[in-house]
mmCIF file of C-alpha atoms in Angstrom:
data_model
loop_
_atom_site.group_PDB
_atom_site.id
_atom_site.type_symbol
_atom_site.label_atom_id
_atom_site.label_comp_id
_atom_site.label_asym_id
_atom_site.label_seq_id
_atom_site.Cartn_x
_atom_site.Cartn_y
_atom_site.Cartn_z
ATOM 1 C CA MET A 9 -73.488 48.584 8.421
ATOM 2 C CA ARG A 10 -76.034 50.863 10.091
ATOM 3 C CA GLY A 11 -73.514 53.714 9.919
ATOM 4 C CA LEU A 12 -73.085 53.281 6.191
ATOM 5 C CA ALA A 13 -76.855 53.191 5.673
ATOM 6 C CA ALA A 14 -77.343 56.291 7.834
ATOM 7 C CA LEU A 15 -74.826 58.157 5.656
ATOM 8 C CA GLY A 16 -76.747 57.172 2.559
ATOM 9 C CA VAL A 17 -80.034 58.443 3.963
ATOM 10 C CA LEU A 18 -78.401 61.662 5.110
ATOM 11 C CA LEU A 19 -76.872 62.265 1.654
ATOM 12 C CA THR A 20 -80.187 61.785 -0.161
ATOM 13 C CA HIS A 21 -81.962 64.231 2.105
ATOM 14 C CA VAL A 22 -79.174 66.807 1.767
ATOM 15 C CA GLY A 23 -79.467 66.379 -1.991
ATOM 16 C CA LEU A 24 -83.227 67.116 -1.811
ATOM 17 C CA TYR A 25 -83.013 70.074 0.495
ATOM 18 C CA SER A 26 -80.103 71.675 -1.399
ATOM 19 C CA ALA A 27 -82.097 71.538 -4.695
ATOM 20 C CA GLN A 28 -79.902 68.862 -6.295
ATOM 21 C CA VAL A 29 -82.956 66.602 -6.625
ATOM 22 C CA ALA A 30 -85.800 67.770 -8.816
ATOM 23 C CA LEU A 31 -89.224 68.502 -7.306
ATOM 24 C CA THR A 32 -92.257 69.984 -9.089
ATOM 25 C CA GLU A 33 -95.336 68.719 -7.225
ATOM 26 C CA PHE A 34 -95.471 71.329 -4.490
ATOM 27 C CA PRO A 35 -96.267 74.952 -5.450
ATOM 28 C CA GLY A 36 -93.703 77.379 -4.168
ATOM 29 C CA MET A 37 -91.106 74.667 -3.602
ATOM 30 C CA GLU A 38 -90.310 73.732 -7.204
ATOM 31 C CA GLN A 39 -86.702 73.008 -8.040
ATOM 32 C CA PRO A 40 -85.212 71.738 -11.323
ATOM 33 C CA GLY A 41 -82.546 69.482 -9.856
ATOM 34 C CA ASN A 42 -78.952 69.064 -10.939
ATOM 35 C CA GLY A 43 -79.007 66.537 -13.743
ATOM 36 C CA PHE A 44 -77.185 63.244 -13.112
ATOM 37 C CA ALA A 45 -75.909 64.375 -9.667
ATOM 38 C CA GLY A 46 -79.550 64.584 -8.647
ATOM 39 C CA VAL A 47 -80.181 61.094 -9.951
ATOM 40 C CA LEU A 48 -77.261 59.636 -7.949
ATOM 41 C CA LEU A 49 -78.425 61.393 -4.789
ATOM 42 C CA GLN A 50 -82.120 60.554 -5.175
ATOM 43 C CA GLN A 51 -81.371 56.874 -5.743
ATOM 44 C CA LEU A 52 -79.417 56.685 -2.542
ATOM 45 C CA HIS A 53 -82.856 55.847 -1.179
ATOM 46 C CA VAL A 54 -81.542 52.296 -1.657
ATOM 47 C CA SER A 55 -79.877 52.896 1.756
ATOM 48 C CA LEU A 56 -83.143 52.934 3.673
ATOM 49 C CA PRO A 57 -84.128 49.278 3.139
ATOM 50 C CA ILE A 58 -80.865 48.248 4.790
ATOM 51 C CA PHE A 59 -82.333 49.298 8.150
ATOM 52 C CA PHE A 60 -85.464 47.187 7.612
ATOM 53 C CA VAL A 61 -83.468 44.152 6.462
ATOM 54 C CA LEU A 62 -81.057 44.483 9.388
ATOM 55 C CA SER A 63 -83.898 44.586 11.858
ATOM 56 C CA GLY A 64 -85.345 41.409 10.370
ATOM 57 C CA VAL A 65 -81.990 39.642 10.593
ATOM 58 C CA LEU A 66 -80.888 40.716 13.999
ATOM 59 C CA LEU A 67 -84.194 40.449 15.835
ATOM 60 C CA TYR A 68 -85.564 37.273 14.292
ATOM 61 C CA ARG A 69 -82.413 35.160 14.399
ATOM 62 C CA PRO A 70 -82.683 34.139 18.083
ATOM 63 C CA TRP A 71 -86.287 33.048 17.424
ATOM 64 C CA VAL A 72 -85.457 31.106 14.301
ATOM 65 C CA LEU A 73 -82.525 29.366 16.040
ATOM 66 C CA ALA A 74 -85.042 28.200 18.594
ATOM 67 C CA ALA A 75 -87.360 26.998 15.821
ATOM 68 C CA LEU A 76 -84.653 25.175 13.887
ATOM 69 C CA GLY A 77 -82.180 24.090 16.553
ATOM 70 C CA GLY A 78 -84.017 24.036 19.817
ATOM 71 C CA THR A 79 -82.068 26.831 21.486
ATOM 72 C CA LYS A 80 -83.643 28.943 24.199
ATOM 73 C CA LYS A 81 -86.376 31.295 22.985
ATOM 74 C CA PRO A 82 -86.081 34.982 23.837
ATOM 75 C CA GLY A 83 -88.354 36.096 26.648
ATOM 76 C CA VAL A 84 -91.125 38.268 25.253
ATOM 77 C CA LYS A 85 -91.268 40.792 28.068
ATOM 78 C CA PRO A 86 -87.497 41.439 28.223
ATOM 79 C CA TYR A 87 -87.455 41.646 24.406
ATOM 80 C CA LEU A 88 -90.199 44.280 24.290
ATOM 81 C CA TRP A 89 -88.600 46.160 27.176
ATOM 82 C CA ARG A 90 -85.251 46.279 25.375
ATOM 83 C CA ARG A 91 -86.863 47.470 22.159
ATOM 84 C CA ALA A 92 -88.767 50.230 23.954
ATOM 85 C CA LEU A 93 -85.720 51.488 25.841
ATOM 86 C CA ARG A 94 -83.544 51.368 22.739
ATOM 87 C CA THR A 95 -85.837 53.398 20.516
ATOM 88 C CA LEU A 96 -88.364 55.531 22.380
ATOM 89 C CA PRO A 97 -86.419 57.780 24.810
ATOM 90 C CA ALA A 98 -84.147 59.222 22.106
ATOM 91 C CA PHE A 99 -87.051 59.613 19.723
ATOM 92 C CA TRP A 100 -89.201 61.350 22.327
ATOM 93 C CA VAL A 101 -86.431 63.870 23.118
ATOM 94 C CA THR A 102 -85.913 64.650 19.455
ATOM 95 C CA LEU A 103 -89.669 64.925 18.913
ATOM 96 C CA ALA A 104 -90.078 67.321 21.846
ATOM 97 C CA VAL A 105 -87.389 69.601 20.383
ATOM 98 C CA VAL A 106 -88.847 69.637 16.843
ATOM 99 C CA LEU A 107 -92.423 70.099 18.074
ATOM 100 C CA ILE A 108 -91.374 73.249 19.952
ATOM 101 C CA ALA A 109 -88.984 74.532 17.282
ATOM 102 C CA PHE A 110 -90.878 73.825 14.051
ATOM 103 C CA ASN A 111 -94.436 72.670 14.739
ATOM 104 C CA SER A 112 -95.876 74.835 17.509
ATOM 105 C CA GLU A 113 -98.140 76.801 15.141
ATOM 106 C CA GLY A 114 -99.821 73.606 13.939
ATOM 107 C CA ILE A 115 -100.603 72.231 17.383
ATOM 108 C CA GLN A 116 -104.312 72.881 17.998
ATOM 109 C CA ASN A 117 -105.094 70.331 20.707
ATOM 110 C CA VAL A 118 -103.586 67.674 22.966
ATOM 111 C CA TRP A 119 -103.998 64.931 20.365
ATOM 112 C CA HIS A 120 -101.659 66.819 17.990
ATOM 113 C CA VAL A 121 -98.960 66.345 20.661
ATOM 114 C CA VAL A 122 -99.828 62.854 21.838
ATOM 115 C CA ARG A 123 -100.217 61.454 18.302
ATOM 116 C CA PRO A 124 -96.557 61.627 17.264
ATOM 117 C CA PHE A 125 -95.318 60.469 20.681
ATOM 118 C CA LEU A 126 -97.314 57.270 20.014
ATOM 119 C CA LEU A 127 -96.011 57.154 16.423
ATOM 120 C CA LEU A 128 -99.587 57.284 15.123
ATOM 121 C CA HIS A 129 -99.175 60.407 13.014
ATOM 122 C CA VAL A 130 -98.301 58.333 9.949
ATOM 123 C CA TYR A 131 -101.883 57.018 9.878
ATOM 124 C CA GLU A 132 -103.542 60.413 9.518
ATOM 125 C CA ASN A 133 -103.468 62.879 6.619
ATOM 126 C CA GLU A 134 -101.789 66.253 7.156
ATOM 127 C CA ALA A 135 -100.126 65.047 10.368
ATOM 128 C CA TRP A 136 -96.442 65.253 9.360
ATOM 129 C CA VAL A 137 -93.977 66.412 11.974
ATOM 130 C CA PHE A 138 -91.647 69.014 10.419
ATOM 131 C CA GLY A 139 -88.039 68.120 11.193
ATOM 132 C CA LEU A 140 -88.932 64.455 11.707
ATOM 133 C CA GLU A 141 -90.515 63.626 8.378
ATOM 134 C CA GLN A 142 -88.432 60.405 8.308
ATOM 135 C CA SER A 143 -90.180 59.083 11.443
ATOM 136 C CA TRP A 144 -92.623 57.085 9.243
ATOM 137 C CA SER A 145 -89.912 54.422 8.962
ATOM 138 C CA LEU A 146 -89.655 54.258 12.776
ATOM 139 C CA SER A 147 -93.378 53.582 12.867
ATOM 140 C CA THR A 148 -92.759 50.602 10.622
ATOM 141 C CA GLU A 149 -89.945 49.384 12.850
ATOM 142 C CA ILE A 150 -92.080 49.728 15.997
ATOM 143 C CA ALA A 151 -94.944 47.829 14.354
ATOM 144 C CA PHE A 152 -92.481 45.018 13.564
ATOM 145 C CA TYR A 153 -91.087 45.003 17.101
ATOM 146 C CA ALA A 154 -94.605 44.571 18.489
ATOM 147 C CA LEU A 155 -95.598 41.867 15.990
ATOM 148 C CA LEU A 156 -92.384 39.834 16.047
ATOM 149 C CA PRO A 157 -93.257 37.583 19.039
ATOM 150 C CA VAL A 158 -96.529 36.654 17.335
ATOM 151 C CA LEU A 159 -94.859 36.137 13.953
ATOM 152 C CA ALA A 160 -92.120 34.062 15.530
ATOM 153 C CA TRP A 161 -94.654 31.906 17.372
ATOM 154 C CA ALA A 162 -96.594 31.309 14.124
ATOM 155 C CA LEU A 163 -93.442 30.506 12.134
ATOM 156 C CA HIS A 164 -92.264 28.177 14.899
ATOM 157 C CA ARG A 165 -95.499 26.213 14.526
ATOM 158 C CA VAL A 166 -95.090 26.135 10.746
ATOM 159 C CA ALA A 167 -91.532 24.846 11.122
ATOM 160 C CA ARG A 168 -92.493 21.987 13.393
ATOM 161 C CA GLY A 169 -93.785 19.983 10.449
ATOM 162 C CA GLY A 170 -90.319 19.754 8.874
ATOM 163 C CA ALA A 171 -88.324 16.550 9.151
ATOM 164 C CA ASP A 172 -84.937 18.221 9.582
ATOM 165 C CA VAL A 173 -83.356 21.694 9.805
ATOM 166 C CA ALA A 174 -83.458 22.265 6.039
ATOM 167 C CA ALA A 175 -87.074 21.245 5.763
ATOM 168 C CA LYS A 176 -88.073 23.456 8.650
ATOM 169 C CA ALA A 177 -86.214 26.366 7.101
ATOM 170 C CA ARG A 178 -87.982 25.881 3.753
ATOM 171 C CA ARG A 179 -91.355 25.995 5.484
ATOM 172 C CA ILE A 180 -90.450 29.304 7.140
ATOM 173 C CA LEU A 181 -89.088 30.726 3.914
ATOM 174 C CA LEU A 182 -92.308 29.920 2.049
ATOM 175 C CA VAL A 183 -94.354 31.922 4.555
ATOM 176 C CA LEU A 184 -91.875 34.831 4.455
ATOM 177 C CA GLY A 185 -92.008 34.761 0.666
ATOM 178 C CA ALA A 186 -95.795 35.191 0.900
ATOM 179 C CA VAL A 187 -95.236 38.228 3.127
ATOM 180 C CA VAL A 188 -92.930 39.761 0.521
ATOM 181 C CA VAL A 189 -95.571 39.208 -2.181
ATOM 182 C CA ALA A 190 -98.265 40.756 0.025
ATOM 183 C CA GLY A 191 -95.986 43.747 0.585
ATOM 184 C CA PHE A 192 -95.574 44.222 -3.152
ATOM 185 C CA ALA A 193 -99.331 43.913 -3.662
ATOM 186 C CA PHE A 194 -99.954 46.701 -1.094
ATOM 187 C CA ALA A 195 -97.178 48.761 -2.670
ATOM 188 C CA ALA A 196 -98.934 48.466 -6.049
ATOM 189 C CA TYR A 197 -102.124 49.701 -4.423
ATOM 190 C CA THR A 198 -100.346 52.831 -3.119
ATOM 191 C CA PHE A 199 -99.284 53.727 -6.678
ATOM 192 C CA THR A 200 -102.822 53.584 -8.146
ATOM 193 C CA GLU A 201 -104.062 56.823 -9.676
ATOM 194 C CA SER A 202 -107.198 56.874 -7.526
ATOM 195 C CA LEU A 203 -105.116 57.528 -4.400
ATOM 196 C CA GLY A 204 -103.269 60.483 -5.985
ATOM 197 C CA SER A 205 -99.783 61.644 -5.095
ATOM 198 C CA TRP A 206 -98.307 60.950 -1.672
ATOM 199 C CA PRO A 207 -101.277 59.013 -0.177
ATOM 200 C CA ILE A 208 -101.069 58.385 3.530
ATOM 201 C CA GLU A 209 -100.972 54.624 2.774
ATOM 202 C CA ASP A 210 -97.528 55.077 1.234
ATOM 203 C CA LYS A 211 -95.971 55.242 4.694
ATOM 204 C CA TRP A 212 -97.914 52.419 6.352
ATOM 205 C CA PRO A 213 -95.970 49.385 7.585
ATOM 206 C CA LEU A 214 -97.791 47.019 5.189
ATOM 207 C CA LYS A 215 -95.881 48.509 2.273
ATOM 208 C CA TRP A 216 -92.542 47.831 3.884
ATOM 209 C CA MET A 217 -93.051 44.569 5.814
ATOM 210 C CA GLY A 218 -91.691 42.633 2.828
ATOM 211 C CA PHE A 219 -88.303 44.308 3.370
ATOM 212 C CA ILE A 220 -88.279 43.113 6.980
ATOM 213 C CA ALA A 221 -89.429 39.678 5.814
ATOM 214 C CA VAL A 222 -86.317 39.513 3.574
ATOM 215 C CA GLY A 223 -84.173 40.134 6.660
ATOM 216 C CA MET A 224 -86.055 37.386 8.497
ATOM 217 C CA ALA A 225 -85.414 35.092 5.511
ATOM 218 C CA LEU A 226 -81.678 35.847 5.720
ATOM 219 C CA ALA A 227 -81.780 35.082 9.440
ATOM 220 C CA THR A 228 -83.390 31.777 8.601
ATOM 221 C CA LEU A 229 -80.795 30.905 5.978
ATOM 222 C CA SER A 230 -77.987 31.902 8.321
ATOM 223 C CA ALA A 231 -79.267 29.833 11.206
ATOM 224 C CA ALA A 232 -79.865 26.825 8.968
ATOM 225 C CA ALA A 233 -76.380 27.142 7.475
ATOM 226 C CA GLU A 234 -74.897 27.179 10.970
ATOM 227 C CA LEU A 235 -76.881 24.137 12.104
ATOM 228 C CA GLN A 236 -76.791 22.070 8.877
ATOM 229 C CA PRO A 237 -74.240 23.632 6.486
ATOM 230 C CA GLU A 238 -74.224 20.722 4.040
ATOM 231 C CA LYS A 239 -77.864 21.484 3.113
ATOM 232 C CA SER A 240 -77.517 25.192 2.487
ATOM 233 C CA PRO A 241 -78.920 26.451 -0.830
ATOM 234 C CA SER A 242 -76.310 26.556 -3.614
ATOM 235 C CA LEU A 243 -76.523 30.352 -3.966
ATOM 236 C CA TYR A 244 -75.905 30.770 -0.259
ATOM 237 C CA ARG A 245 -72.873 28.486 -0.478
ATOM 238 C CA PHE A 246 -71.640 30.559 -3.443
ATOM 239 C CA LEU A 247 -71.857 33.707 -1.322
ATOM 240 C CA ALA A 248 -69.857 31.938 1.407
ATOM 241 C CA ARG A 249 -67.054 31.471 -1.137
ATOM 242 C CA LYS A 250 -67.320 34.951 -2.664
ATOM 243 C CA PRO A 251 -69.100 37.245 -0.170
ATOM 244 C CA ALA A 252 -68.000 40.464 -1.877
ATOM 245 C CA SER A 253 -69.859 39.422 -5.013
ATOM 246 C CA ALA A 254 -73.118 40.372 -3.294
ATOM 247 C CA TRP A 255 -71.879 43.932 -2.858
ATOM 248 C CA ALA A 256 -70.850 44.026 -6.515
ATOM 249 C CA ALA A 257 -74.381 42.961 -7.424
ATOM 250 C CA ALA A 258 -75.800 45.612 -5.082
ATOM 251 C CA LEU A 259 -73.786 48.259 -6.927
ATOM 252 C CA VAL A 260 -75.302 47.025 -10.208
ATOM 253 C CA VAL A 261 -78.756 47.275 -8.712
ATOM 254 C CA TYR A 262 -78.056 50.862 -7.627
ATOM 255 C CA LEU A 263 -76.915 51.764 -11.110
ATOM 256 C CA ILE A 264 -79.986 50.134 -12.612
ATOM 257 C CA ALA A 265 -82.124 52.295 -10.282
ATOM 258 C CA CYS A 266 -80.281 55.346 -11.611
ATOM 259 C CA PHE A 267 -80.698 54.407 -15.281
ATOM 260 C CA GLN A 268 -84.047 52.587 -15.289
ATOM 261 C CA PRO A 269 -86.363 54.026 -18.012
ATOM 262 C CA PHE A 270 -89.553 54.495 -16.006
ATOM 263 C CA GLY A 271 -90.328 57.969 -14.712
ATOM 264 C CA ASP A 272 -87.626 60.388 -13.567
ATOM 265 C CA SER A 273 -84.958 58.782 -11.424
ATOM 266 C CA GLY A 274 -83.652 62.154 -10.325
ATOM 267 C CA SER A 275 -86.975 63.516 -9.131
ATOM 268 C CA ALA A 276 -88.540 63.403 -5.677
ATOM 269 C CA ASN A 277 -92.029 63.571 -7.191
ATOM 270 C CA TYR A 278 -94.335 60.701 -6.285
ATOM 271 C CA PRO A 279 -93.779 57.957 -8.836
ATOM 272 C CA ASP A 280 -96.372 56.349 -11.088
ATOM 273 C CA MET A 281 -97.129 52.648 -10.946
ATOM 274 C CA ALA A 282 -94.295 51.523 -13.303
ATOM 275 C CA GLN A 283 -91.546 53.576 -11.680
ATOM 276 C CA GLY A 284 -92.741 52.927 -8.156
ATOM 277 C CA MET A 285 -92.897 49.125 -8.528
ATOM 278 C CA VAL A 286 -89.552 48.943 -10.337
ATOM 279 C CA GLU A 287 -87.962 50.965 -7.561
ATOM 280 C CA GLN A 288 -89.645 48.843 -4.908
ATOM 281 C CA VAL A 289 -88.124 45.719 -6.409
ATOM 282 C CA LEU A 290 -84.711 47.335 -6.859
ATOM 283 C CA TYR A 291 -84.621 48.775 -3.330
ATOM 284 C CA LEU A 292 -85.542 45.424 -1.797
ATOM 285 C CA SER A 293 -82.891 43.675 -3.930
ATOM 286 C CA PHE A 294 -80.259 46.206 -2.804
ATOM 287 C CA GLY A 295 -81.055 45.683 0.862
ATOM 288 C CA LEU A 296 -80.931 41.913 0.389
ATOM 289 C CA LEU A 297 -77.567 41.999 -1.407
ATOM 290 C CA ALA A 298 -76.018 44.513 0.929
ATOM 291 C CA VAL A 299 -76.827 42.545 4.111
ATOM 292 C CA ALA A 300 -76.641 38.949 2.829
ATOM 293 C CA PRO A 301 -72.832 38.504 3.059
ATOM 294 C CA LEU A 302 -72.883 39.707 6.670
ATOM 295 C CA THR A 303 -75.102 36.800 7.687
ATOM 296 C CA LEU A 304 -72.826 34.018 6.406
ATOM 297 C CA PRO A 305 -71.516 31.912 9.329
ATOM 298 C CA ASP A 306 -67.703 31.836 9.672
ATOM 299 C CA THR A 307 -67.155 33.885 6.487
ATOM 300 C CA ARG A 308 -64.983 36.986 6.122
ATOM 301 C CA SER A 309 -64.301 39.353 3.303
ATOM 302 C CA ARG A 310 -61.316 41.703 3.314
ATOM 303 C CA LEU A 311 -63.280 44.301 1.333
ATOM 304 C CA ILE A 312 -66.276 44.196 3.646
ATOM 305 C CA ASP A 313 -64.043 44.190 6.735
ATOM 306 C CA ALA A 314 -62.149 47.206 5.438
ATOM 307 C CA VAL A 315 -65.316 49.170 4.784
ATOM 308 C CA LEU A 316 -67.301 48.286 7.892
ATOM 309 C CA THR A 317 -64.766 47.682 10.688
ATOM 310 C CA ASN A 318 -62.624 50.798 10.467
ATOM 311 C CA ARG A 319 -62.910 53.134 13.462
ATOM 312 C CA VAL A 320 -64.909 55.790 11.672
ATOM 313 C CA MET A 321 -67.547 53.391 10.430
ATOM 314 C CA LEU A 322 -67.786 51.600 13.784
ATOM 315 C CA TYR A 323 -68.388 54.914 15.511
ATOM 316 C CA LEU A 324 -70.978 55.985 12.943
ATOM 317 C CA GLY A 325 -72.675 52.622 13.532
ATOM 318 C CA LYS A 326 -72.754 53.272 17.258
ATOM 319 C CA ILE A 327 -74.440 56.669 16.828
ATOM 320 C CA SER A 328 -76.446 55.759 13.717
ATOM 321 C CA TYR A 329 -79.843 56.022 15.461
ATOM 322 C CA GLY A 330 -79.049 59.583 16.443
ATOM 323 C CA LEU A 331 -77.927 60.379 12.920
ATOM 324 C CA TYR A 332 -81.223 59.066 11.663
ATOM 325 C CA LEU A 333 -83.219 61.089 14.226
ATOM 326 C CA TRP A 334 -81.407 64.439 13.984
ATOM 327 C CA HIS A 335 -80.166 65.012 10.448
ATOM 328 C CA ILE A 336 -83.338 66.618 9.020
ATOM 329 C CA ALA A 337 -83.789 68.750 12.141
ATOM 330 C CA ILE A 338 -80.245 70.030 11.700
ATOM 331 C CA ILE A 339 -81.139 71.096 8.159
ATOM 332 C CA TYR A 340 -84.192 72.941 9.519
ATOM 333 C CA PHE A 341 -82.154 74.718 12.199
ATOM 334 C CA TRP A 342 -79.529 75.827 9.693
ATOM 335 C CA ASN A 343 -81.822 76.738 6.828
ATOM 336 C CA GLU A 344 -84.783 78.022 8.875
ATOM 337 C CA GLY A 345 -86.891 75.490 7.007
ATOM 338 C CA ALA A 346 -86.352 72.538 4.703
ATOM 339 C CA PHE A 347 -85.806 73.830 1.198
ATOM 340 C CA GLY A 348 -83.629 76.467 -0.423
ATOM 341 C CA ALA A 349 -80.275 75.746 1.203
ATOM 342 C CA ASP A 350 -77.280 77.489 -0.323
ATOM 343 C CA GLY A 351 -75.170 74.788 -1.952
ATOM 344 C CA PHE A 352 -74.919 71.010 -1.585
ATOM 345 C CA TRP A 353 -71.424 70.788 -0.121
ATOM 346 C CA LYS A 354 -71.997 73.504 2.406
ATOM 347 C CA LEU A 355 -75.226 71.917 3.570
ATOM 348 C CA LEU A 356 -73.626 68.506 3.637
ATOM 349 C CA GLY A 357 -70.832 69.742 5.894
ATOM 350 C CA ILE A 358 -73.234 71.497 8.234
ATOM 351 C CA CYS A 359 -75.660 68.601 8.351
ATOM 352 C CA LEU A 360 -73.003 65.944 8.819
ATOM 353 C CA ALA A 361 -71.110 67.828 11.520
ATOM 354 C CA GLY A 362 -74.268 68.883 13.327
ATOM 355 C CA SER A 363 -75.783 65.431 13.140
ATOM 356 C CA ILE A 364 -72.662 63.737 14.482
ATOM 357 C CA VAL A 365 -72.578 66.152 17.429
ATOM 358 C CA ALA A 366 -76.312 65.714 18.135
ATOM 359 C CA ALA A 367 -76.098 61.911 17.656
ATOM 360 C CA THR A 368 -73.110 61.664 20.003
ATOM 361 C CA LEU A 369 -74.933 63.606 22.687
ATOM 362 C CA SER A 370 -78.042 61.480 22.134
ATOM 363 C CA TYR A 371 -76.054 58.265 22.454
ATOM 364 C CA TYR A 372 -74.135 59.117 25.607
ATOM 365 C CA LEU A 373 -76.792 61.214 27.394
ATOM 366 C CA ILE A 374 -79.994 59.393 26.425
ATOM 367 C CA GLU A 375 -79.605 56.100 24.570
ATOM 368 C CA SER A 376 -76.813 54.552 26.624
ATOM 369 C CA PRO A 377 -78.343 55.491 30.058
ATOM 370 C CA ALA A 378 -81.739 54.229 28.851
ATOM 371 C CA MET A 379 -80.242 50.896 27.833
ATOM 372 C CA ARG A 380 -78.629 50.554 31.253
ATOM 373 C CA LEU A 381 -82.057 50.795 32.826
ATOM 374 C CA ARG A 382 -82.783 47.312 31.486
ATOM 375 C CA GLU A 383 -80.617 45.803 34.249
ATOM 376 C CA LYS A 384 -81.453 48.319 36.968
ATOM 377 C CA LEU A 385 -85.181 47.752 36.605
ATOM 378 C CA GLY A 386 -84.752 44.016 36.401
ATOM 379 C CA LYS A 387 -86.417 43.644 33.038
ATOM 380 C CA ALA A 388 -83.498 42.090 31.198
ATOM 381 C CA PRO A 389 -80.476 40.016 32.154
ATOM 382 C CA LYS A 390 -77.045 41.546 32.053
ATOM 383 C CA GLU A 391 -75.770 38.675 29.923
ATOM 384 C CA ILE A 392 -77.295 37.665 26.634
ATOM 385 C CA GLY A 393 -79.681 34.802 27.380
ATOM 386 C CA VAL A 394 -80.293 33.485 23.847
ATOM 387 C CA ALA A 395 -78.181 32.568 20.830
ATOM 388 C CA THR A 396 -77.529 35.734 18.816
ATOM 389 C CA LEU A 397 -75.987 36.654 15.517
ATOM 390 C CA GLU A 398 -72.237 36.770 15.515
ATOM 391 C CA ARG A 399 -70.120 39.546 13.980
ATOM 392 C CA PRO A 400 -71.833 42.581 15.562
ATOM 393 C CA ASP A 401 -68.860 44.593 14.260
ATOM 394 C CA HIS A 402 -70.437 44.375 10.821
ATOM 395 C CA LEU A 403 -74.104 44.572 11.610
ATOM 396 C CA THR A 404 -74.072 46.757 14.740
ATOM 397 C CA SER A 405 -76.053 44.676 17.183
ATOM 398 C CA VAL A 406 -79.413 46.033 18.226
ATOM 399 C CA ARG A 407 -78.794 44.814 21.762
#
């Protein structure tokens, strides 16, 4: 699933940098877009929430199984160690390359170098890293990784008041629902006129924690359905019978995002309140529907299996983190900057091929050796020590 989401993100960025998506807010970089093709490409932003939802599902499920069923809790130190080794080394290597290649003129002091290595650049104005503009979403992920043990502890305490598995799950879901509402409230704040276009708050984790909370809610439903299937919500039982219906609904959500009447769906300009909030709801709904059928215990879909378990998609899932890290840098290297590329299909071919090569090297030379350090340094067991989500072929386990 991560491979499919990575392709969607890559496509929307290629669409922007090849002038298929309209942009008028930045003098000297105006582009009219390419009509409905631009709309389809711009609204592939629905792919991004999949990463947030997947993180919520995969990382929280061992904790919620402990809360609902009494299984062994993950160890906090090994968990944090695994997360750091899985994400930071590959990011730091990519960051070092793009700082030297595209950002050297803007580096005035040591803090300008240290700041992005600590993923703090998203909290300051005029601190974007050219070639890694997408790294704001990694800052959100890292914030979630750090907070998850505390969140899981708090939700465990909330669940203890429930009489059975279903009651405990409902208590957790109520809290997660409040997190989603809080995320929407902060999102509305970022679209207020007083902040102007592209406020720094737009990329803060608070705006996107609701997407991760949706993943945590799916993990809760999945664990409860495994432990007490007869008390699963009716909608979840319906998905168990017809899992592909969720993907059909996700397609409808994507089309609504393309045709919704607020603002310009084919423009990369910063949206107003109406367009921004409608898209926030639609993007969250898409992520929920895309991932939900993959969390159903003991449920298979021939359509979903065909899409996600073929060799190409499994390989793209394996190297998806590298695809995420390198695809914009590849555009910069090819185009000597971000905008003005000569043709969508040409840039797509260059970006896709270059990103796959870079991601493959990243996986085998950086990511995989870094993950092996978990055992060599004695910070994590070689065998999984807690109950984890089944069907990693679909979700691509975060390990």
